[in-house]
Short mmCIF file of C-alpha atoms and ligand atoms in Angstrom, two decimals:
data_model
loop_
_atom_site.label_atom_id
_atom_site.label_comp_id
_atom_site.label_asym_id
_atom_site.label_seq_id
_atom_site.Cartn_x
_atom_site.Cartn_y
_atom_site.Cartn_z
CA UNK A 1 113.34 117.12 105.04
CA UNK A 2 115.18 117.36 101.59
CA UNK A 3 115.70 113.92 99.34
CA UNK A 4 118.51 113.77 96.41
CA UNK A 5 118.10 111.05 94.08
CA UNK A 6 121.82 110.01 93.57
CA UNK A 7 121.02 107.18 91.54
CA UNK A 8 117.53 106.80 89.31
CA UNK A 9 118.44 103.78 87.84
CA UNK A 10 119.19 99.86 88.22
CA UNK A 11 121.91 97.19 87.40
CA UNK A 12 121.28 97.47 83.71
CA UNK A 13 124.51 100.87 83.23
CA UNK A 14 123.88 103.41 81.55
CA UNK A 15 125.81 107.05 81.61
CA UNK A 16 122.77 108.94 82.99
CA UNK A 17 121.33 106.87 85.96
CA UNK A 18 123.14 104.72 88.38
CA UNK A 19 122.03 102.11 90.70
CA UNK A 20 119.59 102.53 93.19
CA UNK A 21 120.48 105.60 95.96
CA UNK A 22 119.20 108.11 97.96
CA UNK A 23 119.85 110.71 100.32
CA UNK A 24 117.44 111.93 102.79
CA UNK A 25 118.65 114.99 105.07
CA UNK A 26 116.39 115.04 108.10
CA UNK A 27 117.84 117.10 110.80
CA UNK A 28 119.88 115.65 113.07
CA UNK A 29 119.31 112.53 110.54
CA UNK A 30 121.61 112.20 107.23
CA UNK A 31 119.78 108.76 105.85
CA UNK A 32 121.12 106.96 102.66
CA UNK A 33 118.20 105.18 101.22
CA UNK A 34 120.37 101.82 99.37
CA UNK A 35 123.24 101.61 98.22
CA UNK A 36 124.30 100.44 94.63
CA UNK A 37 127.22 100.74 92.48
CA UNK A 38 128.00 104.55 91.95
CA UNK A 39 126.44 105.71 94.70
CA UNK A 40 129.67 107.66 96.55
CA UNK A 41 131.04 109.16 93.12
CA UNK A 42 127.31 110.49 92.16
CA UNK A 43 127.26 111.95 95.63
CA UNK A 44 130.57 113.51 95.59
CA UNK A 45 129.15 114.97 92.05
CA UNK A 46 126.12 116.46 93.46
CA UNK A 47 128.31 118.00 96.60
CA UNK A 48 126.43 115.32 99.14
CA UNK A 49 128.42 115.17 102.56
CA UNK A 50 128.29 111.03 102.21
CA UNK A 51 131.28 110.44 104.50
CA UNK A 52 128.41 111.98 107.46
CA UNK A 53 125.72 109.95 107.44
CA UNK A 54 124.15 108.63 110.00
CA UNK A 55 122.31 105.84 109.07
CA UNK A 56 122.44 103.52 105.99
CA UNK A 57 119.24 101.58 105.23
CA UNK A 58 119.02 98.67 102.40
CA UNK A 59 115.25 97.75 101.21
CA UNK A 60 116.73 94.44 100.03
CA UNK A 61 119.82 92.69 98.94
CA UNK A 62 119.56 92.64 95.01
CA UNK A 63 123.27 94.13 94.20
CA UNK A 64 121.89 97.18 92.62
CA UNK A 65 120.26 98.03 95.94
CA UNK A 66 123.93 96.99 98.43
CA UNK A 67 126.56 96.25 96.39
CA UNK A 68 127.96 99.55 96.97
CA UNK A 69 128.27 98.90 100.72
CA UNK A 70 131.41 97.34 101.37
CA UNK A 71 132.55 100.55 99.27
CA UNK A 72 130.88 102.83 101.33
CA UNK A 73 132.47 101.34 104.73
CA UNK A 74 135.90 100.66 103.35
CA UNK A 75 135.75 104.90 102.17
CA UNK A 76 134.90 105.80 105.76
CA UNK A 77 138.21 104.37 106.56
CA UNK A 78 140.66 105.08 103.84
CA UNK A 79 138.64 107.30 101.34
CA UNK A 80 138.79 110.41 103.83
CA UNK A 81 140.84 112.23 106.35
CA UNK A 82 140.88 111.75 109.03
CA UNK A 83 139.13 108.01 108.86
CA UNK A 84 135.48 108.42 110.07
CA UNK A 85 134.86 108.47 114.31
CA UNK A 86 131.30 109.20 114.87
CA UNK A 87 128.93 105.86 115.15
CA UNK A 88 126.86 104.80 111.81
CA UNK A 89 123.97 102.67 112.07
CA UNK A 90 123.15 99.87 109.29
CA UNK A 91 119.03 99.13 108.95
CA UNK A 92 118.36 96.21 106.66
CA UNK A 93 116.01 93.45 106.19
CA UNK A 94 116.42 90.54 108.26
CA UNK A 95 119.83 88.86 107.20
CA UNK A 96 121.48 91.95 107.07
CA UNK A 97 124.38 90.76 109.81
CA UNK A 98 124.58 87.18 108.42
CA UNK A 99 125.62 88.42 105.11
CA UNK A 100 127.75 91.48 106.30
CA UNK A 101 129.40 88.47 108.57
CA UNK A 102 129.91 86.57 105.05
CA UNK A 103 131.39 89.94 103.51
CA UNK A 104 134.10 90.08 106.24
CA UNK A 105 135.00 86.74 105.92
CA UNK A 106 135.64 87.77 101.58
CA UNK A 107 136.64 91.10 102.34
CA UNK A 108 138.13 91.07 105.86
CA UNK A 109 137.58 92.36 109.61
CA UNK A 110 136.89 95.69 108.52
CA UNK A 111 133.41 95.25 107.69
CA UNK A 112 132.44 94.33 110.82
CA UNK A 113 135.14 96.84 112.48
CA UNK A 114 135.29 99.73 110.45
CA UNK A 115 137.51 102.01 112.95
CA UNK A 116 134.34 103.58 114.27
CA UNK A 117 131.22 101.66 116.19
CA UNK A 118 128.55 100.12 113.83
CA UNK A 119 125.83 99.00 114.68
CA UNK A 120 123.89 96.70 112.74
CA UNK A 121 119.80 96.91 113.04
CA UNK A 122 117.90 94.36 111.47
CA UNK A 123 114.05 95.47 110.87
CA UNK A 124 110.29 93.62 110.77
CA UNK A 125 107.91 94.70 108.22
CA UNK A 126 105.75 96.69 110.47
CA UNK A 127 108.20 97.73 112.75
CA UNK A 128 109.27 101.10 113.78
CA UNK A 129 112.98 102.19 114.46
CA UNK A 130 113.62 105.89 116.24
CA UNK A 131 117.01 106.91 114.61
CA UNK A 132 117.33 110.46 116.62
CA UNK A 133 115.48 113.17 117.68
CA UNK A 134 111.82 113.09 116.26
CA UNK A 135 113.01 111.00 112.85
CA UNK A 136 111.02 107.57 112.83
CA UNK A 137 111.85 104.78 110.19
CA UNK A 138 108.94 102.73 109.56
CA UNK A 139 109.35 99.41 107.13
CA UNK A 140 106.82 97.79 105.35
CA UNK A 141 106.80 94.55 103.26
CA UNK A 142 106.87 94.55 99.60
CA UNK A 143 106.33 91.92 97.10
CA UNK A 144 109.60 91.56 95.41
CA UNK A 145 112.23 89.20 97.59
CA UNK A 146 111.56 87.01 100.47
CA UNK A 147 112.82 90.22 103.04
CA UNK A 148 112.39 93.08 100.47
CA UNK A 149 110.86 96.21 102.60
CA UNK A 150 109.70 100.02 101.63
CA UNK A 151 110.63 102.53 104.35
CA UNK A 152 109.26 105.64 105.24
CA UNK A 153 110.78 108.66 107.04
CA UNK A 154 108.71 110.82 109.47
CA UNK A 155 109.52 113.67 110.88
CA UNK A 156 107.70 117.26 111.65
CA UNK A 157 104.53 115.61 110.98
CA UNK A 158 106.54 115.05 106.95
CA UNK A 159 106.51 111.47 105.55
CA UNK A 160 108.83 110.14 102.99
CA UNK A 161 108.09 106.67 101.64
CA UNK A 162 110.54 104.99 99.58
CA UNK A 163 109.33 101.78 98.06
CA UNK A 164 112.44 99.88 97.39
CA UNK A 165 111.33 97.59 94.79
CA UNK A 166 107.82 96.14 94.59
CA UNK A 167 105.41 95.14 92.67
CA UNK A 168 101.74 96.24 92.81
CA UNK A 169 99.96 95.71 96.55
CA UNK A 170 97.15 97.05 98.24
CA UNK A 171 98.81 96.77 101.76
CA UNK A 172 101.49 99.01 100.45
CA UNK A 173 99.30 101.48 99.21
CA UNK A 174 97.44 101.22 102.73
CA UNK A 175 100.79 101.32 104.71
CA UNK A 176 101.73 104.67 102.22
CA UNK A 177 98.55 106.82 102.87
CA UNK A 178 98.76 110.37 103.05
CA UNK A 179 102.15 110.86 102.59
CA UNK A 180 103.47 113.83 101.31
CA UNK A 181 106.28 112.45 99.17
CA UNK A 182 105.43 108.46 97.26
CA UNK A 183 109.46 107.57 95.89
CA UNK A 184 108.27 104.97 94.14
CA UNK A 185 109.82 102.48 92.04
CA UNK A 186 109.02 102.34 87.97
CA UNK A 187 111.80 99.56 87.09
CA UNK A 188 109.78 98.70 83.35
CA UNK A 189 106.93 99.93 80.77
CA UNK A 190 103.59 99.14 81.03
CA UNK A 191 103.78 96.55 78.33
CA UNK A 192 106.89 94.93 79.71
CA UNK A 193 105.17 94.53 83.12
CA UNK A 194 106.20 91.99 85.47
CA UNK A 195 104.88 90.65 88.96
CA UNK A 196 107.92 92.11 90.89
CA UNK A 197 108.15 95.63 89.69
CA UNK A 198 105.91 98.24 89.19
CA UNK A 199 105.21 100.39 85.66
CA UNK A 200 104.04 103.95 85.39
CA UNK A 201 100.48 103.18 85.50
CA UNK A 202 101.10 100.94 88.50
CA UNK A 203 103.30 103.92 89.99
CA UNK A 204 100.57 106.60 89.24
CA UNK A 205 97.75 103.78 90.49
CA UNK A 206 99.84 103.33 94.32
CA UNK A 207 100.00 107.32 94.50
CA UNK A 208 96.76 107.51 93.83
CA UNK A 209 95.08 104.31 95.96
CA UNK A 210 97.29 105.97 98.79
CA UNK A 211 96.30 109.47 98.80
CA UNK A 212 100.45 110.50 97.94
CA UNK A 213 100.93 114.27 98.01
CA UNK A 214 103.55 114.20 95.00
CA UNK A 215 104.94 111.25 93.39
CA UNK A 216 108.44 110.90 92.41
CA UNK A 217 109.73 108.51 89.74
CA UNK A 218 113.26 106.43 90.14
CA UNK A 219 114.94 103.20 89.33
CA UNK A 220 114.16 102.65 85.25
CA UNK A 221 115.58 99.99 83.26
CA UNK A 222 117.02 101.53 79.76
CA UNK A 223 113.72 99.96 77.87
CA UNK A 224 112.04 103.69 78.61
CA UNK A 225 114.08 105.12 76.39
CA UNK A 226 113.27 108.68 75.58
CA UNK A 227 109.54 108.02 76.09
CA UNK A 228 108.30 110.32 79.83
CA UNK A 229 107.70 107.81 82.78
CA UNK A 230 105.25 110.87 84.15
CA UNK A 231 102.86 111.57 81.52
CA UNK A 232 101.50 108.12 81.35
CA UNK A 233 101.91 107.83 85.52
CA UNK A 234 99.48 111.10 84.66
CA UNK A 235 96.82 108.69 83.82
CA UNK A 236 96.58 107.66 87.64
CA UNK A 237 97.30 110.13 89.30
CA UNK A 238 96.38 113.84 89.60
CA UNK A 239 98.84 115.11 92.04
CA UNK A 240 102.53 116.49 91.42
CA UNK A 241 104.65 113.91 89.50
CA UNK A 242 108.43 113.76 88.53
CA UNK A 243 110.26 111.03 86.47
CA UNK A 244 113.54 111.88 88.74
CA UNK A 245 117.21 112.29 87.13
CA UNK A 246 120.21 111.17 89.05
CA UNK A 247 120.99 114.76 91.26
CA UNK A 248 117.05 115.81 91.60
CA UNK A 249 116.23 117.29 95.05
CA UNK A 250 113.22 117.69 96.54
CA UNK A 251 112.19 119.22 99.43
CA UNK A 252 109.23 117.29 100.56
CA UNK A 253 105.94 118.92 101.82
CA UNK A 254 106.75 121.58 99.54
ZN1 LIG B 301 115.30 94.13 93.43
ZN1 LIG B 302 116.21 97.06 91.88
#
């Protein structure tokens, strides 16, 4: 299983990191983890087959997490040729088909009828979605939004977990434990913490309190600056830990 970060950052632009994306390649399953603005031009930087993925999951519906979506479908249509076929599957929080609905009614039929079939899955914290052959999706709740959700990806005994955004919770950490790879969030400083988001230490503290294998840094506001997300994460946490850049890949249970 093999993660890109395509974007390591948030709403806030800057010209290194943009909005939250990620790509997970877990044979047969191509997985983009959210969807915010830049997401298709970083992955046609990094060489990332984005027209062929399979499934599309969004932790939550803040606009640097989605708002790239109606992009993505209306490029499977007219952004390639020929115009996409093969089924794609859209897991979000629950809401996800009410507010795609609203987006066709702004944007028009497409959404809902790209030119290929879509199906639209709407997931339960707890709940557990097969997407093909041994690659499970699990979501868990995360205090941030009302639906907000981290996911994890399993597959060959390998678990990804991708928190989405959050802020600091012991049944997160509990959901998370033992995995091999902890994406976590790490949206502000330590002394610009806020409820909703976690910091370094907080990151480092979840990797830790979970029993990660490696943690891996994304989504920072500007505020950090040149100061190193990891070292003070390094205060938590023992194990393997990298303040991602947008185009980091990681091969996970390596
Ligand atoms: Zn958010
Ligand atoms: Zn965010």
């Amino acid at each position: 299983m093999e993660l890109t970060v395509l974007g390591s950052g948030t709403v806030a632009p800057t010209p290194e990191r943009t909005a939250a994306a990620h790509w997970v390649d877990a044979p047969p399953v191509k997985l983009l983890l959210d969807c915010g603005a830049g997401t298709l031009h970083r992955a046609a930087t990094f060489g990332i087959p984005w027209a062929e993925a399979t499934h599309v999951a969004i932790t939550h519906f803040h606009q640097d997490h989605w708002g790239e979506l109606g992009m993505y479908l209306f490029a499977l249509r007219w952004g390639i040729e020929p115009p996409r076929s093969a089924p794609l599957t859209l897991i979000g929080p629950r809401g996800m088909r009410t507010r795609l609905t609203l987006l066709a009614g702004a944007y028009g039929d497409w959404v809902l009828e790209p030119g290929f079939p879509l199906e639209i899955r709407e997931v339960s914290p707890g709940e557990s979605v097969s997407l093909a052959g041994d690659v499970e999706l699990e979501a868990c709740k995360t205090p941030h939004t009302t639906e907000s959700l981290a996911y994890a990806v399993r597959t060959g005994g390998l678990r990804l977990v991708y928190t989405g955004d959050t802020g600091p919770s012991e049944e997160l950490a509990r959901w998370a434990a033992g995995c091999d790879l902890l994406l976590a969030e790490c949206s502000l400083p330590d002394e610009r913490a806020i409820e909703l988001h976690l910091t370094p230490s907080r990151a480092g503290a979840l990797a830790r309190d979970a029993g990660a294998r490696r943690l891996v840094l994304t989504h920072f506001y500007p505020v950090f600056g040149q100061t190193d997300p990891a070292a003070i994460a390094r205060s938590e946490f023992d194990g393997e830990i990298v303040a991602a850049t947008d185009g980091d890949r990681f091969t996970v249970g390596e």
